[in-house]
C-alpha cells in the first residue's frame, strides 16, 4: 500500500494543490475598453455597391484592434465599414471589417468590428475618456 506524504499546506483532504501556469481570460491582443463617448456614425456600401449608407450607432467597447457597435442597420459579415465619432474633436474615420452580427431583442444589431489598421490614439482617447470639444 502506497502512502502519500503531505506538507500541511494542502487542501482539507490533505493533498497538496498543484499550481499550473497562469491562464489569462483575455484572449485579445488589445483588450477592449468600455466607451464613454459612445455616439458614432457607421457606414458602408450596401450589396451591389449601389448606395453608401450611414447610420447613427452606439459604440459599446473599443480597443486598438476593434470595437463592438450597436446599430439599427444590419451590416453583413465580411463587409467593410467606416466608423466616425460623433464628437467634433476628431474628424477622421476608422476602416473596419464586420466579423460578426447578432440581432438584439429590441431589433437593433450588434456588430463586432476588426479595424484594418490600429485605431488612432486620438480616436481611442475620445471614445474611452470623453470628447474634448
Short mmCIF file of the C-alpha atoms (twelve columns), coordinates in Angstrom:
data_MODEL
# 
_entry.id   MODEL 
# 
loop_
_atom_site.group_PDB 
_atom_site.id 
_atom_site.type_symbol 
_atom_site.label_atom_id 
_atom_site.label_alt_id 
_atom_site.label_comp_id 
_atom_site.label_asym_id 
_atom_site.label_seq_id 
_atom_site.Cartn_x 
_atom_site.Cartn_y 
_atom_site.Cartn_z 
_atom_site.pdbx_PDB_model_num 
ATOM 1   C CA . UNK A 1   0.000   0.000  0.000   1 
ATOM 2   C CA . UNK A 2   1.316   3.403  -1.007  1 
ATOM 3   C CA . UNK A 3   1.133   6.318  1.400   1 
ATOM 4   C CA . UNK A 4   1.109   9.967  0.435   1 
ATOM 5   C CA . UNK A 5   3.210   12.475 2.241   1 
ATOM 6   C CA . UNK A 6   1.783   15.937 2.822   1 
ATOM 7   C CA . UNK A 7   3.388   19.145 3.940   1 
ATOM 8   C CA . UNK A 8   0.364   20.545 5.735   1 
ATOM 9   C CA . UNK A 9   -0.153  23.167 3.025   1 
ATOM 10  C CA . UNK A 10  -2.630  21.079 1.087   1 
ATOM 11  C CA . UNK A 11  -6.386  21.139 0.911   1 
ATOM 12  C CA . UNK A 12  -8.742  19.936 3.605   1 
ATOM 13  C CA . UNK A 13  -8.237  16.358 2.407   1 
ATOM 14  C CA . UNK A 14  -4.504  16.653 2.994   1 
ATOM 15  C CA . UNK A 15  -3.480  16.529 -0.670  1 
ATOM 16  C CA . UNK A 16  -1.176  19.301 -1.848  1 
ATOM 17  C CA . UNK A 17  -2.607  21.539 -4.586  1 
ATOM 18  C CA . UNK A 18  -0.668  21.724 -7.787  1 
ATOM 19  C CA . UNK A 19  -0.229  25.121 -9.300  1 
ATOM 20  C CA . UNK A 20  -0.390  25.276 -13.054 1 
ATOM 21  C CA . UNK A 21  0.615   28.089 -15.346 1 
ATOM 22  C CA . UNK A 22  -1.320  31.339 -15.117 1 
ATOM 23  C CA . UNK A 23  -4.039  31.455 -17.749 1 
ATOM 24  C CA . UNK A 24  -5.418  34.855 -18.674 1 
ATOM 25  C CA . UNK A 25  -9.100  35.150 -19.513 1 
ATOM 26  C CA . UNK A 26  -8.332  37.944 -22.004 1 
ATOM 27  C CA . UNK A 27  -7.695  36.398 -25.413 1 
ATOM 28  C CA . UNK A 28  -7.374  39.595 -27.416 1 
ATOM 29  C CA . UNK A 29  -4.080  41.211 -28.315 1 
ATOM 30  C CA . UNK A 30  -5.624  44.589 -27.418 1 
ATOM 31  C CA . UNK A 31  -8.132  44.445 -24.511 1 
ATOM 32  C CA . UNK A 32  -11.411 46.212 -25.134 1 
ATOM 33  C CA . UNK A 33  -12.341 49.231 -23.060 1 
ATOM 34  C CA . UNK A 34  -15.869 50.496 -22.377 1 
ATOM 35  C CA . UNK A 35  -16.850 53.504 -24.458 1 
ATOM 36  C CA . UNK A 36  -17.612 56.737 -22.610 1 
ATOM 37  C CA . UNK A 37  -18.304 58.867 -25.671 1 
ATOM 38  C CA . UNK A 38  -20.445 56.231 -27.357 1 
ATOM 39  C CA . UNK A 39  -22.031 58.255 -30.176 1 
ATOM 40  C CA . UNK A 40  -20.671 57.195 -33.569 1 
ATOM 41  C CA . UNK A 41  -21.602 57.076 -37.212 1 
ATOM 42  C CA . UNK A 42  -21.104 53.817 -39.084 1 
ATOM 43  C CA . UNK A 43  -21.362 53.479 -42.811 1 
ATOM 44  C CA . UNK A 44  -20.676 51.099 -45.642 1 
ATOM 45  C CA . UNK A 45  -21.582 50.190 -49.211 1 
ATOM 46  C CA . UNK A 46  -24.688 48.037 -49.471 1 
ATOM 47  C CA . UNK A 47  -24.642 44.851 -51.534 1 
ATOM 48  C CA . UNK A 48  -24.023 45.516 -55.193 1 
ATOM 49  C CA . UNK A 49  -22.303 48.821 -54.386 1 
ATOM 50  C CA . UNK A 50  -25.481 50.740 -55.208 1 
ATOM 51  C CA . UNK A 51  -25.540 53.071 -52.193 1 
ATOM 52  C CA . UNK A 52  -23.340 54.069 -49.287 1 
ATOM 53  C CA . UNK A 53  -25.487 54.029 -46.149 1 
ATOM 54  C CA . UNK A 54  -24.590 55.802 -42.917 1 
ATOM 55  C CA . UNK A 55  -26.423 55.477 -39.646 1 
ATOM 56  C CA . UNK A 56  -26.033 56.777 -36.095 1 
ATOM 57  C CA . UNK A 57  -24.904 53.978 -33.799 1 
ATOM 58  C CA . UNK A 58  -23.731 53.294 -30.248 1 
ATOM 59  C CA . UNK A 59  -20.150 52.291 -29.551 1 
ATOM 60  C CA . UNK A 60  -20.167 49.769 -26.693 1 
ATOM 61  C CA . UNK A 61  -16.465 48.994 -26.407 1 
ATOM 62  C CA . UNK A 62  -13.268 49.629 -28.318 1 
ATOM 63  C CA . UNK A 63  -9.601  48.650 -28.471 1 
ATOM 64  C CA . UNK A 64  -6.662  49.351 -30.738 1 
ATOM 65  C CA . UNK A 65  -7.757  46.393 -32.866 1 
ATOM 66  C CA . UNK A 66  -11.548 46.542 -32.991 1 
ATOM 67  C CA . UNK A 67  -14.875 47.508 -31.487 1 
ATOM 68  C CA . UNK A 68  -18.454 46.444 -30.791 1 
ATOM 69  C CA . UNK A 69  -21.155 48.706 -32.200 1 
ATOM 70  C CA . UNK A 70  -24.949 48.581 -31.867 1 
ATOM 71  C CA . UNK A 71  -26.832 49.886 -34.888 1 
ATOM 72  C CA . UNK A 72  -30.402 49.889 -36.232 1 
ATOM 73  C CA . UNK A 73  -28.935 48.869 -39.614 1 
ATOM 74  C CA . UNK A 74  -27.674 45.306 -40.101 1 
ATOM 75  C CA . UNK A 75  -24.314 45.271 -41.828 1 
ATOM 76  C CA . UNK A 76  -23.192 41.995 -43.423 1 
ATOM 77  C CA . UNK A 77  -20.409 39.820 -42.035 1 
ATOM 78  C CA . UNK A 78  -17.265 40.454 -44.054 1 
ATOM 79  C CA . UNK A 79  -18.449 43.896 -45.117 1 
ATOM 80  C CA . UNK A 80  -16.057 46.840 -44.956 1 
ATOM 81  C CA . UNK A 81  -17.382 49.762 -42.899 1 
ATOM 82  C CA . UNK A 82  -16.180 53.168 -41.743 1 
ATOM 83  C CA . UNK A 83  -16.561 54.340 -38.172 1 
ATOM 84  C CA . UNK A 84  -16.589 58.030 -37.227 1 
ATOM 85  C CA . UNK A 85  -17.016 59.617 -33.818 1 
ATOM 86  C CA . UNK A 86  -19.959 61.995 -33.449 1 
ATOM 87  C CA . UNK A 87  -17.677 64.273 -31.403 1 
ATOM 88  C CA . UNK A 88  -16.234 67.142 -33.482 1 
ATOM 89  C CA . UNK A 89  -12.958 66.713 -31.554 1 
ATOM 90  C CA . UNK A 90  -11.771 64.089 -34.087 1 
ATOM 91  C CA . UNK A 91  -12.772 64.305 -37.740 1 
ATOM 92  C CA . UNK A 92  -11.134 61.136 -39.085 1 
ATOM 93  C CA . UNK A 93  -12.684 57.767 -39.850 1 
ATOM 94  C CA . UNK A 94  -11.508 54.270 -38.973 1 
ATOM 95  C CA . UNK A 95  -11.939 51.484 -41.537 1 
ATOM 96  C CA . UNK A 96  -13.049 48.097 -40.232 1 
ATOM 97  C CA . UNK A 97  -14.342 44.711 -41.320 1 
ATOM 98  C CA . UNK A 98  -17.521 43.286 -39.810 1 
ATOM 99  C CA . UNK A 99  -16.623 39.982 -38.129 1 
ATOM 100 C CA . UNK A 100 -19.988 39.024 -36.679 1 
ATOM 101 C CA . UNK A 101 -23.504 40.445 -36.457 1 
ATOM 102 C CA . UNK A 102 -26.230 39.464 -33.998 1 
ATOM 103 C CA . UNK A 103 -29.786 40.737 -33.675 1 
ATOM 104 C CA . UNK A 104 -30.717 42.079 -30.247 1 
ATOM 105 C CA . UNK A 105 -34.094 41.788 -28.511 1 
ATOM 106 C CA . UNK A 106 -35.163 45.349 -29.405 1 
ATOM 107 C CA . UNK A 107 -34.449 44.848 -33.114 1 
ATOM 108 C CA . UNK A 108 -31.043 46.572 -33.207 1 
ATOM 109 C CA . UNK A 109 -27.945 44.779 -34.459 1 
ATOM 110 C CA . UNK A 110 -24.653 44.305 -32.596 1 
ATOM 111 C CA . UNK A 111 -21.595 44.147 -34.843 1 
ATOM 112 C CA . UNK A 112 -18.099 43.023 -33.888 1 
ATOM 113 C CA . UNK A 113 -15.589 45.015 -35.906 1 
ATOM 114 C CA . UNK A 114 -11.909 44.453 -36.646 1 
ATOM 115 C CA . UNK A 115 -10.000 47.582 -37.623 1 
ATOM 116 C CA . UNK A 116 -7.975  47.406 -40.827 1 
ATOM 117 C CA . UNK A 117 -5.190  49.397 -39.149 1 
ATOM 118 C CA . UNK A 118 -4.532  50.112 -35.498 1 
ATOM 119 C CA . UNK A 119 -7.049  52.577 -34.080 1 
ATOM 120 C CA . UNK A 120 -5.576  56.102 -33.943 1 
ATOM 121 C CA . UNK A 121 -4.746  57.219 -30.401 1 
ATOM 122 C CA . UNK A 122 -6.951  60.382 -30.506 1 
ATOM 123 C CA . UNK A 123 -9.968  58.309 -31.659 1 
ATOM 124 C CA . UNK A 124 -9.433  55.776 -28.853 1 
ATOM 125 C CA . UNK A 125 -8.812  58.522 -26.276 1 
ATOM 126 C CA . UNK A 126 -12.049 60.364 -27.093 1 
ATOM 127 C CA . UNK A 127 -14.087 57.150 -27.194 1 
ATOM 128 C CA . UNK A 128 -12.817 55.895 -23.827 1 
ATOM 129 C CA . UNK A 129 -12.281 59.144 -21.906 1 
ATOM 130 C CA . UNK A 130 -14.755 61.547 -23.449 1 
ATOM 131 C CA . UNK A 131 -14.862 64.281 -26.068 1 
ATOM 132 C CA . UNK A 132 -12.691 67.327 -25.842 1 
ATOM 133 C CA . UNK A 133 -14.900 69.785 -27.715 1 
# 
